[in-house]
Short mmCIF file of C-alpha atoms in Angstrom, two decimals:
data_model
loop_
_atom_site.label_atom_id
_atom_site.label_comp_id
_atom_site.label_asym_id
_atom_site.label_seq_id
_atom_site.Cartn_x
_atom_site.Cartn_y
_atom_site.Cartn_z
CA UNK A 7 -13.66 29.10 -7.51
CA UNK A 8 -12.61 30.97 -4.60
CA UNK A 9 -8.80 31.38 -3.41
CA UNK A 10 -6.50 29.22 -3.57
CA UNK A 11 -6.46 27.27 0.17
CA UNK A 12 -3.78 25.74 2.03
CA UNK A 13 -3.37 21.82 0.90
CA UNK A 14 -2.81 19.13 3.70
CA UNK A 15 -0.36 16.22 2.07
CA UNK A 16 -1.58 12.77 4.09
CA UNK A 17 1.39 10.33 4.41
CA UNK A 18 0.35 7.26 3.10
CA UNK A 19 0.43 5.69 6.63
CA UNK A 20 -2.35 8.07 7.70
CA UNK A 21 -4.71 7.82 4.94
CA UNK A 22 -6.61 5.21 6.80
CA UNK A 23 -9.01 7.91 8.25
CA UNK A 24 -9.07 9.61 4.92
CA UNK A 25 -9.98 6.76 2.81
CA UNK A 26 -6.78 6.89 0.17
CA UNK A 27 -6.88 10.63 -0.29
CA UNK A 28 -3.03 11.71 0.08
CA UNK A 29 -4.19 16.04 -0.80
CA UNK A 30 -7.21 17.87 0.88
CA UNK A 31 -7.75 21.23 0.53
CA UNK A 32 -8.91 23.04 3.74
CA UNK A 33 -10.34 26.30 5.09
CA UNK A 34 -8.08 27.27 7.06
CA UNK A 35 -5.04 30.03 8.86
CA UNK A 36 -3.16 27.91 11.09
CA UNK A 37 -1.81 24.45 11.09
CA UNK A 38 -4.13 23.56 13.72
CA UNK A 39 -7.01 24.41 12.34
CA UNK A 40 -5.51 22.51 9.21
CA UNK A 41 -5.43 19.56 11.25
CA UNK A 42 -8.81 19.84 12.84
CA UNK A 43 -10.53 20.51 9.22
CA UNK A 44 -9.46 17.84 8.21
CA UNK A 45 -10.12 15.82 11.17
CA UNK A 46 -14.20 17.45 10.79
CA UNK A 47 -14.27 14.88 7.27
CA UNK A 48 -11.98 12.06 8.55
CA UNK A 49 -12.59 11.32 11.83
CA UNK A 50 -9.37 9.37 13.41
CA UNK A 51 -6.68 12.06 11.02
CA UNK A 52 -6.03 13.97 14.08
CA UNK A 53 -4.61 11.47 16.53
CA UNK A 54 -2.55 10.37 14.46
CA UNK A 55 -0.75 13.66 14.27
CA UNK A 56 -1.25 15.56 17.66
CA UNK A 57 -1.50 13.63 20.93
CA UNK A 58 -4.11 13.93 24.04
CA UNK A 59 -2.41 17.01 25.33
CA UNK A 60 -2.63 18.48 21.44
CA UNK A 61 1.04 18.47 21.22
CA UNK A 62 2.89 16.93 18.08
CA UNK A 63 3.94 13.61 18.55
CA UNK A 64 7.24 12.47 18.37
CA UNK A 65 7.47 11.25 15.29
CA UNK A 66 5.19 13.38 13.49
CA UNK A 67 7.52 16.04 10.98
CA UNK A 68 5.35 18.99 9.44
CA UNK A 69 6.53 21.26 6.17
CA UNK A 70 5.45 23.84 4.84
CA UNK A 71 6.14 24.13 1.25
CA UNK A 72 9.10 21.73 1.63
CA UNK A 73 10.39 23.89 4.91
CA UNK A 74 10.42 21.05 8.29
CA UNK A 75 8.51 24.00 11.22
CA UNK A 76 9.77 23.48 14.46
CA UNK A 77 8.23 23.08 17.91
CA UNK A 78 5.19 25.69 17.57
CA UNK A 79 5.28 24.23 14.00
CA UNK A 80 0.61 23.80 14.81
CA UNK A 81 0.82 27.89 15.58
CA UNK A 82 2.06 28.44 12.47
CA UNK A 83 -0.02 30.54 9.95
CA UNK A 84 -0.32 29.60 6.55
CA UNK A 85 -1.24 31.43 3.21
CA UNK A 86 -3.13 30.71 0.99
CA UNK A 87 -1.67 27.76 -1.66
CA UNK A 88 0.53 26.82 0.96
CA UNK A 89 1.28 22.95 0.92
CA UNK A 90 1.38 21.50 4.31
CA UNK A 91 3.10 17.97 4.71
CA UNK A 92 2.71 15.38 7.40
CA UNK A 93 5.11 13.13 7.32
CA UNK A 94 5.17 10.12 9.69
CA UNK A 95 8.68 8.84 10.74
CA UNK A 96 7.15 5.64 12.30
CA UNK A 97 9.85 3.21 12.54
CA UNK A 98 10.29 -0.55 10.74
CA UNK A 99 8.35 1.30 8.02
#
């Protein structure tokens, strides 16, 4: 197996596109391209998290490796075996 790649965590309010899976490992440096690999197998993941314009919404929180990013949280680069964590503050949950 190659090296270790970063891990999306799906909140279990988004797993709808993903069919149940709450980990996916992706291909990829940034958080973006996190997103949009995982968006390439589960179509419907990515508007969930980034809106028309392709900024974060609202109520979408990202971590990486437990840390909450802040507002250029999808620029951020991640190494490899990084955990990355979406985590949906929808409300009435």
């Amino acid at each position: 197996s190659g090296a270790p790649v970063p891990i999306v965590v799906v909140p279990e309010a988004y797993r709808g596109p993903t069919r149940g899976v709450g980990e996916i490992r992706v291909d990829a440096q940034t958080v973006r391209e996190c997103l949009e690999s995982v968006e390439r197998d589960h179509r419907g993941f990515l508007e969930l998290v980034v809106d028309a314009e392709g900024r974060l919404h609202k109520f979408v929180k990202l971590f990486r490796n437990e840390a909450q990013l802040g507002p250029d949280a999808l620029e951020t680069r991640l190494d490899e075996g990084d955990r990355l964590e979406v985590l949906a503050a929808i409300a009435g949950g």
